[in-house]
Amino acid sequence: GDTTISTFQGGALGSVWDANFKMVLHFPDGTLLSANDATTNGNNGVLNGATANPGIVNGSANFAASGADYIQVPSSATLDSTIGTWSSWIKTTVNDVHNEYIWGRVDGGGSANGLMAFLHEGCISIAMKPNTAFTAWSINSTTVIADGNWHHLAIVFNSGGTCTFYLDGTVNGTVTSGAWNFNNQVFRFGLGLDGFWQGYVGDIDDFRASNINRSADWILAEYNNIKNPGFITIGAEY
């Protein structure tokens, strides 16, 4: 938060991110939207109608037309881990009974096998359908976030089917289902899959995918580092 400090953002692609980060999409720069991956994994997104908008960090991706605006990242083995942490910032004012698909890695049809975050009645929900037998589970928040403010959401999941959902740095729920795996799905942002899964309308910023379970302290620090960067004071001890 100190405007007198100069910064250096150069160096090789991915030099900022440890090897466990498999996709980081900053969606800069508020004027010309890019969905390029900041890691060395090359998980670049393809823009389909999404546009640039001011973000909580520089720019963001804006999805104005439900189902018509979306970003799609091709299937990649680097995203296949069923142990991981996904997070992003989102901002929306949509508050209705539809299921607005925010982001996730699921089949393209109505089955939606995979893992996804969506809005329901203005609240965040996380859903997984581990297989075509429809053994589904979900975590549903009771906190309405469709208030036009930026909110941080993160999910931490593992191959045993346990998923913990964080909202603004705080645990919002945990649920456990059976073992599961990805089946060559693409990663999508904002796409309405069918009549049941509507498209997201709002903004998404700074999406990060790791192939390890980040700790609760890590997620809280990520939230505070953007929302309240003065939460840590570094100085000399005398």
Coordinates of C-alpha atoms in Angstrom, one line a residue:
G1 CA 0.0 0.0 0.0
D2 CA 3.0 2.3 0.0
T3 CA 2.9 4.3 -3.2
T4 CA 6.6 5.4 -2.8
I5 CA 7.9 1.9 -3.3
S6 CA 9.1 0.9 -6.8
T7 CA 8.4 -2.6 -8.0
F8 CA 10.0 -5.0 -10.5
Q9 CA 7.7 -7.3 -12.4
G10 CA 10.1 -8.7 -14.9
G11 CA 12.0 -12.0 -15.1
A12 CA 11.1 -15.2 -16.8
L13 CA 7.5 -16.3 -17.3
G14 CA 6.3 -18.2 -14.2
S15 CA 9.2 -17.1 -12.1
V16 CA 6.8 -15.7 -9.4
W17 CA 4.9 -19.0 -9.1
D18 CA 6.1 -22.2 -7.3
A19 CA 5.8 -25.5 -9.2
N20 CA 2.5 -26.3 -7.6
F21 CA 0.7 -23.5 -9.4
K22 CA -0.7 -25.0 -12.6
M23 CA -2.7 -22.0 -13.9
V24 CA -2.8 -18.4 -13.0
L25 CA -5.0 -16.0 -15.0
H26 CA -4.7 -12.3 -14.1
F27 CA -7.1 -11.1 -16.7
P28 CA -5.2 -7.7 -17.2
D29 CA -5.3 -4.9 -17.9
G30 CA -8.7 -3.3 -17.7
T31 CA -8.5 -2.2 -21.3
L32 CA -7.5 -5.1 -23.5
L33 CA -8.4 -8.5 -22.0
S34 CA -6.0 -11.4 -21.9
A35 CA -6.6 -14.9 -20.5
N36 CA -2.9 -16.0 -20.8
D37 CA -1.5 -18.2 -18.1
A38 CA 1.2 -16.6 -16.0
T39 CA 2.8 -19.9 -15.1
T40 CA 5.0 -22.0 -17.5
N41 CA 2.2 -24.5 -18.1
G42 CA 0.6 -22.7 -21.0
N43 CA -3.0 -23.1 -19.9
N44 CA -4.1 -20.0 -21.9
G45 CA -7.8 -19.3 -22.1
V46 CA -9.7 -18.6 -25.3
L47 CA -11.9 -15.5 -25.2
N48 CA -15.5 -15.8 -26.3
G49 CA -17.3 -12.5 -25.8
A50 CA -15.8 -11.7 -22.4
T51 CA -14.3 -8.2 -22.2
A52 CA -11.9 -6.2 -20.1
N53 CA -13.1 -4.3 -17.0
P54 CA -11.4 -2.7 -14.0
G55 CA -10.5 -5.4 -11.4
I56 CA -9.6 -5.6 -7.8
V57 CA -6.0 -6.1 -9.0
N58 CA -5.4 -4.2 -12.3
G59 CA -8.0 -5.5 -14.8
S60 CA -10.6 -8.3 -14.7
A61 CA -12.7 -10.4 -17.1
N62 CA -16.3 -9.1 -17.5
F63 CA -19.2 -11.4 -18.5
A64 CA -22.1 -9.3 -19.5
A65 CA -24.3 -11.7 -21.4
S66 CA -25.5 -14.8 -19.6
G67 CA -24.2 -17.9 -21.3
A68 CA -22.9 -15.9 -24.3
D69 CA -19.8 -14.5 -22.7
Y70 CA -17.3 -17.1 -21.5
I71 CA -13.6 -18.1 -21.5
Q72 CA -12.5 -21.6 -22.2
V73 CA -9.1 -23.3 -21.3
P74 CA -8.4 -26.5 -23.3
S75 CA -8.1 -29.8 -21.4
S76 CA -4.6 -30.2 -20.0
A77 CA -2.9 -33.0 -18.0
T78 CA -1.4 -30.3 -15.8
L79 CA -4.9 -29.6 -14.4
D80 CA -5.8 -33.3 -13.9
S81 CA -4.8 -33.5 -10.2
T82 CA -7.8 -34.4 -7.9
I83 CA -5.8 -32.8 -5.1
G84 CA -5.8 -29.1 -5.4
T85 CA -6.8 -25.5 -4.5
W86 CA -8.7 -23.1 -6.8
S87 CA -9.4 -19.5 -6.0
S88 CA -10.4 -16.2 -7.6
W89 CA -12.1 -12.9 -6.9
I90 CA -15.6 -12.3 -8.2
K91 CA -18.0 -9.3 -8.3
T92 CA -21.7 -9.6 -9.3
T93 CA -25.1 -8.1 -8.5
V94 CA -27.1 -11.2 -9.8
N95 CA -29.4 -12.5 -7.2
D96 CA -32.0 -14.9 -8.5
V97 CA -33.0 -18.6 -8.4
H98 CA -30.9 -19.7 -11.4
N99 CA -27.6 -21.5 -11.1
E100 CA -25.1 -19.2 -12.6
Y101 CA -21.9 -21.0 -13.6
I102 CA -18.8 -19.0 -12.4
W103 CA -15.9 -21.4 -13.1
G104 CA -15.0 -25.0 -13.1
R105 CA -13.9 -28.1 -15.0
V106 CA -16.9 -30.0 -16.1
D107 CA -18.5 -31.8 -19.1
G108 CA -20.0 -29.5 -21.7
G109 CA -23.5 -30.9 -21.4
G110 CA -26.2 -30.9 -18.7
S111 CA -24.5 -33.7 -16.8
A112 CA -21.8 -31.3 -15.5
N113 CA -19.6 -34.1 -14.3
G114 CA -16.6 -32.5 -12.5
L115 CA -16.1 -29.7 -10.1
M116 CA -17.6 -26.2 -10.3
A117 CA -18.5 -23.0 -8.5
F118 CA -21.9 -21.3 -9.2
L119 CA -24.3 -18.8 -7.8
H120 CA -27.7 -19.7 -6.5
E121 CA -30.0 -16.9 -5.1
G122 CA -26.9 -14.7 -4.8
C123 CA -25.0 -17.2 -2.7
I124 CA -21.9 -19.2 -3.7
S125 CA -22.3 -22.9 -4.1
I126 CA -19.7 -25.6 -5.0
A127 CA -20.9 -28.8 -6.7
M128 CA -19.2 -32.0 -7.8
K129 CA -20.6 -34.9 -9.7
P130 CA -17.9 -37.5 -9.5
N131 CA -19.3 -39.8 -12.2
T132 CA -22.2 -40.4 -14.5
A133 CA -24.1 -42.3 -11.8
F134 CA -25.0 -38.9 -10.5
T135 CA -23.4 -39.3 -7.1
A136 CA -23.5 -35.6 -6.6
W137 CA -22.7 -33.3 -3.6
S138 CA -22.6 -29.6 -3.0
I139 CA -21.7 -27.0 -0.4
N140 CA -24.1 -24.1 -0.3
S141 CA -23.3 -20.7 1.4
T142 CA -26.0 -18.7 3.1
T143 CA -24.1 -15.5 2.6
V144 CA -25.4 -13.3 -0.2
I145 CA -22.4 -11.9 -2.1
A146 CA -24.4 -10.4 -5.0
D147 CA -23.8 -7.0 -3.7
G148 CA -21.6 -5.4 -6.3
N149 CA -18.4 -5.8 -4.1
W150 CA -15.4 -7.9 -4.7
H151 CA -15.4 -11.3 -2.8
H152 CA -12.7 -14.0 -2.6
L153 CA -13.7 -17.6 -3.0
A154 CA -11.5 -20.6 -2.7
I155 CA -12.0 -24.4 -2.7
V156 CA -9.6 -27.0 -1.4
F157 CA -10.3 -30.6 -2.6
N158 CA -8.8 -34.0 -2.6
S159 CA -9.1 -37.4 -4.4
G160 CA -11.2 -38.8 -1.6
G161 CA -14.0 -36.4 -2.4
T162 CA -13.5 -34.0 0.5
C163 CA -13.9 -30.3 -0.4
T164 CA -13.7 -27.2 1.8
F165 CA -15.1 -23.9 0.6
Y166 CA -13.7 -20.5 1.8
L167 CA -15.5 -17.2 1.3
D168 CA -13.4 -14.0 2.0
G169 CA -10.7 -16.0 3.8
T170 CA -13.1 -17.9 6.1
V171 CA -14.2 -21.5 5.9
N172 CA -17.8 -21.6 4.8
G173 CA -18.4 -25.4 4.7
T174 CA -16.9 -28.8 4.1
V175 CA -18.4 -31.9 2.6
T176 CA -17.1 -35.4 1.7
S177 CA -18.2 -37.7 -1.1
G178 CA -16.6 -40.7 -2.9
A179 CA -13.5 -40.9 -5.0
W180 CA -13.5 -39.1 -8.3
N181 CA -11.4 -38.0 -11.2
F182 CA -11.4 -35.6 -14.1
N183 CA -12.3 -37.0 -17.6
N184 CA -10.5 -34.7 -20.1
Q185 CA -12.9 -31.8 -19.4
V186 CA -12.0 -28.2 -20.4
F187 CA -11.9 -25.4 -17.9
R188 CA -14.6 -22.8 -18.4
F189 CA -15.4 -19.4 -16.9
G190 CA -18.9 -17.9 -17.2
L191 CA -20.4 -20.5 -19.5
G192 CA -24.1 -21.5 -19.3
L193 CA -24.0 -25.2 -20.0
D194 CA -27.8 -25.7 -20.6
G195 CA -31.2 -24.6 -19.4
F196 CA -30.3 -25.5 -15.8
W197 CA -26.8 -24.0 -15.6
Q198 CA -27.1 -20.4 -16.5
G199 CA -24.1 -18.2 -17.5
Y200 CA -22.4 -16.0 -15.0
V201 CA -23.0 -12.2 -15.2
G202 CA -20.3 -10.2 -13.4
D203 CA -16.5 -9.9 -13.1
I204 CA -13.8 -12.5 -12.3
D205 CA -10.2 -11.6 -11.4
D206 CA -7.0 -13.3 -10.5
F207 CA -7.9 -17.0 -10.8
R208 CA -5.3 -19.4 -9.4
A209 CA -5.1 -23.3 -9.6
S210 CA -2.7 -25.3 -7.5
N211 CA -2.2 -29.1 -7.4
I212 CA -1.8 -29.2 -3.6
N213 CA -4.1 -28.3 -0.7
R214 CA -3.2 -24.8 0.4
S215 CA -3.7 -24.3 4.2
A216 CA -6.3 -22.1 5.8
D217 CA -3.6 -19.6 6.8
W218 CA -2.4 -19.5 3.2
I219 CA -5.9 -18.7 1.8
L220 CA -6.5 -16.1 4.5
A221 CA -3.2 -14.5 3.7
E222 CA -4.1 -14.4 -0.1
Y223 CA -7.4 -12.7 0.8
N224 CA -5.8 -10.2 3.1
N225 CA -2.9 -9.5 0.7
I226 CA -5.3 -8.0 -1.8
K227 CA -8.2 -6.8 0.4
N228 CA -6.1 -5.4 3.3
P229 CA -2.4 -5.4 2.3
G230 CA -1.5 -3.7 5.6
F231 CA -2.3 -6.9 7.6
I232 CA 1.5 -7.7 7.9
T233 CA 4.1 -5.2 9.3
I234 CA 7.7 -5.9 8.6
G235 CA 10.3 -4.0 10.5
A236 CA 13.5 -4.2 12.5
E237 CA 13.5 -5.4 16.1
Y238 CA 15.8 -3.6 18.5

